[in-house]
XYZ file of C-alpha atoms in Angstrom:
101
model
C 138.903 97.221 46.003
C 140.176 94.416 48.206
C 143.574 96.106 48.251
C 142.090 99.277 49.798
C 140.143 97.204 52.301
C 143.288 95.357 53.389
C 145.237 98.597 53.543
C 142.658 100.265 55.812
C 142.541 97.266 58.175
C 146.315 97.256 58.301
C 146.365 100.976 59.144
C 143.717 100.546 61.837
C 145.698 97.638 63.283
C 148.834 99.813 63.611
C 146.758 102.687 65.021
C 145.277 100.468 67.714
C 148.724 99.131 68.675
C 150.174 102.625 69.024
C 147.589 103.469 71.698
C 149.081 101.447 74.541
C 147.672 101.473 78.041
C 150.073 103.440 80.329
C 149.711 100.855 83.097
C 151.305 98.214 80.858
C 154.472 100.300 80.393
C 157.649 99.354 82.217
C 157.656 100.189 85.908
C 161.146 101.624 85.538
C 159.837 104.366 83.257
C 158.521 106.083 86.381
C 160.078 106.439 89.812
C 158.893 103.419 91.757
C 160.242 102.216 95.064
C 162.214 98.939 94.594
C 160.593 95.775 95.897
C 161.879 93.542 98.684
C 163.770 91.247 96.299
C 165.459 94.199 94.598
C 166.393 95.682 97.956
C 167.891 92.355 99.011
C 169.931 92.193 95.802
C 171.201 95.745 96.278
C 172.100 95.262 99.949
C 175.779 95.039 100.868
C 177.005 91.475 101.233
C 179.716 90.993 103.902
C 181.140 87.976 102.016
C 181.946 90.152 99.003
C 183.499 92.999 100.986
C 187.088 91.842 100.361
C 186.581 91.957 96.568
C 185.480 95.582 96.613
C 187.953 98.008 95.093
C 189.181 100.689 97.434
C 189.106 104.264 96.203
C 192.652 105.184 97.239
C 194.195 102.104 95.676
C 192.230 102.541 92.457
C 193.104 106.221 92.112
C 196.779 105.458 92.805
C 196.775 102.721 90.188
C 195.142 105.064 87.675
C 197.777 107.708 88.347
C 200.610 105.173 87.909
C 199.045 104.089 84.614
C 198.761 107.696 83.442
C 202.392 108.404 84.341
C 203.581 105.260 82.568
C 201.611 106.218 79.471
C 203.179 109.688 79.438
C 206.660 108.220 79.901
C 206.197 105.761 77.037
C 204.847 108.449 74.687
C 207.695 110.802 75.619
C 210.230 108.006 75.015
C 208.754 107.289 71.581
C 208.858 110.975 70.660
C 212.478 111.185 71.812
C 213.435 108.127 69.735
C 211.784 109.632 66.655
C 213.622 112.925 67.262
C 216.984 111.157 67.682
C 216.496 109.101 64.505
C 215.509 112.189 62.509
C 218.512 114.119 63.858
C 220.901 111.252 63.097
C 219.478 110.908 59.573
C 219.884 114.652 58.964
C 223.443 114.491 60.296
C 224.207 111.542 57.996
C 222.817 113.488 55.011
C 225.023 116.467 55.848
C 228.057 114.168 56.196
C 227.283 112.557 52.843
C 226.812 115.938 51.150
C 230.052 117.412 52.489
C 231.947 114.175 51.889
C 230.772 113.833 48.252
C 231.146 117.577 47.568
C 234.852 117.676 48.536
C 235.829 114.596 46.502
């Protein structure tokens, strides 16, 4: 009997916790205007302006990186092709050389 009593109090405890007051929810769950401190933190700081990345330079650097990646992959594929071709040529040489002797 005590088990059922404890179980019902446990269930009522969880039920009461699931009914949370909406005012206690996070402010960010709803659209709320940022406060003065948040606005100050989001404002542009002239001291940090020189550390900001510039769009043109970043896009150019990305493009150079993409081109280098393509060149490296193409070079690897070419090396694999050359090795496979040389191996096939060596097999043909060995077959014709051992077949004639």
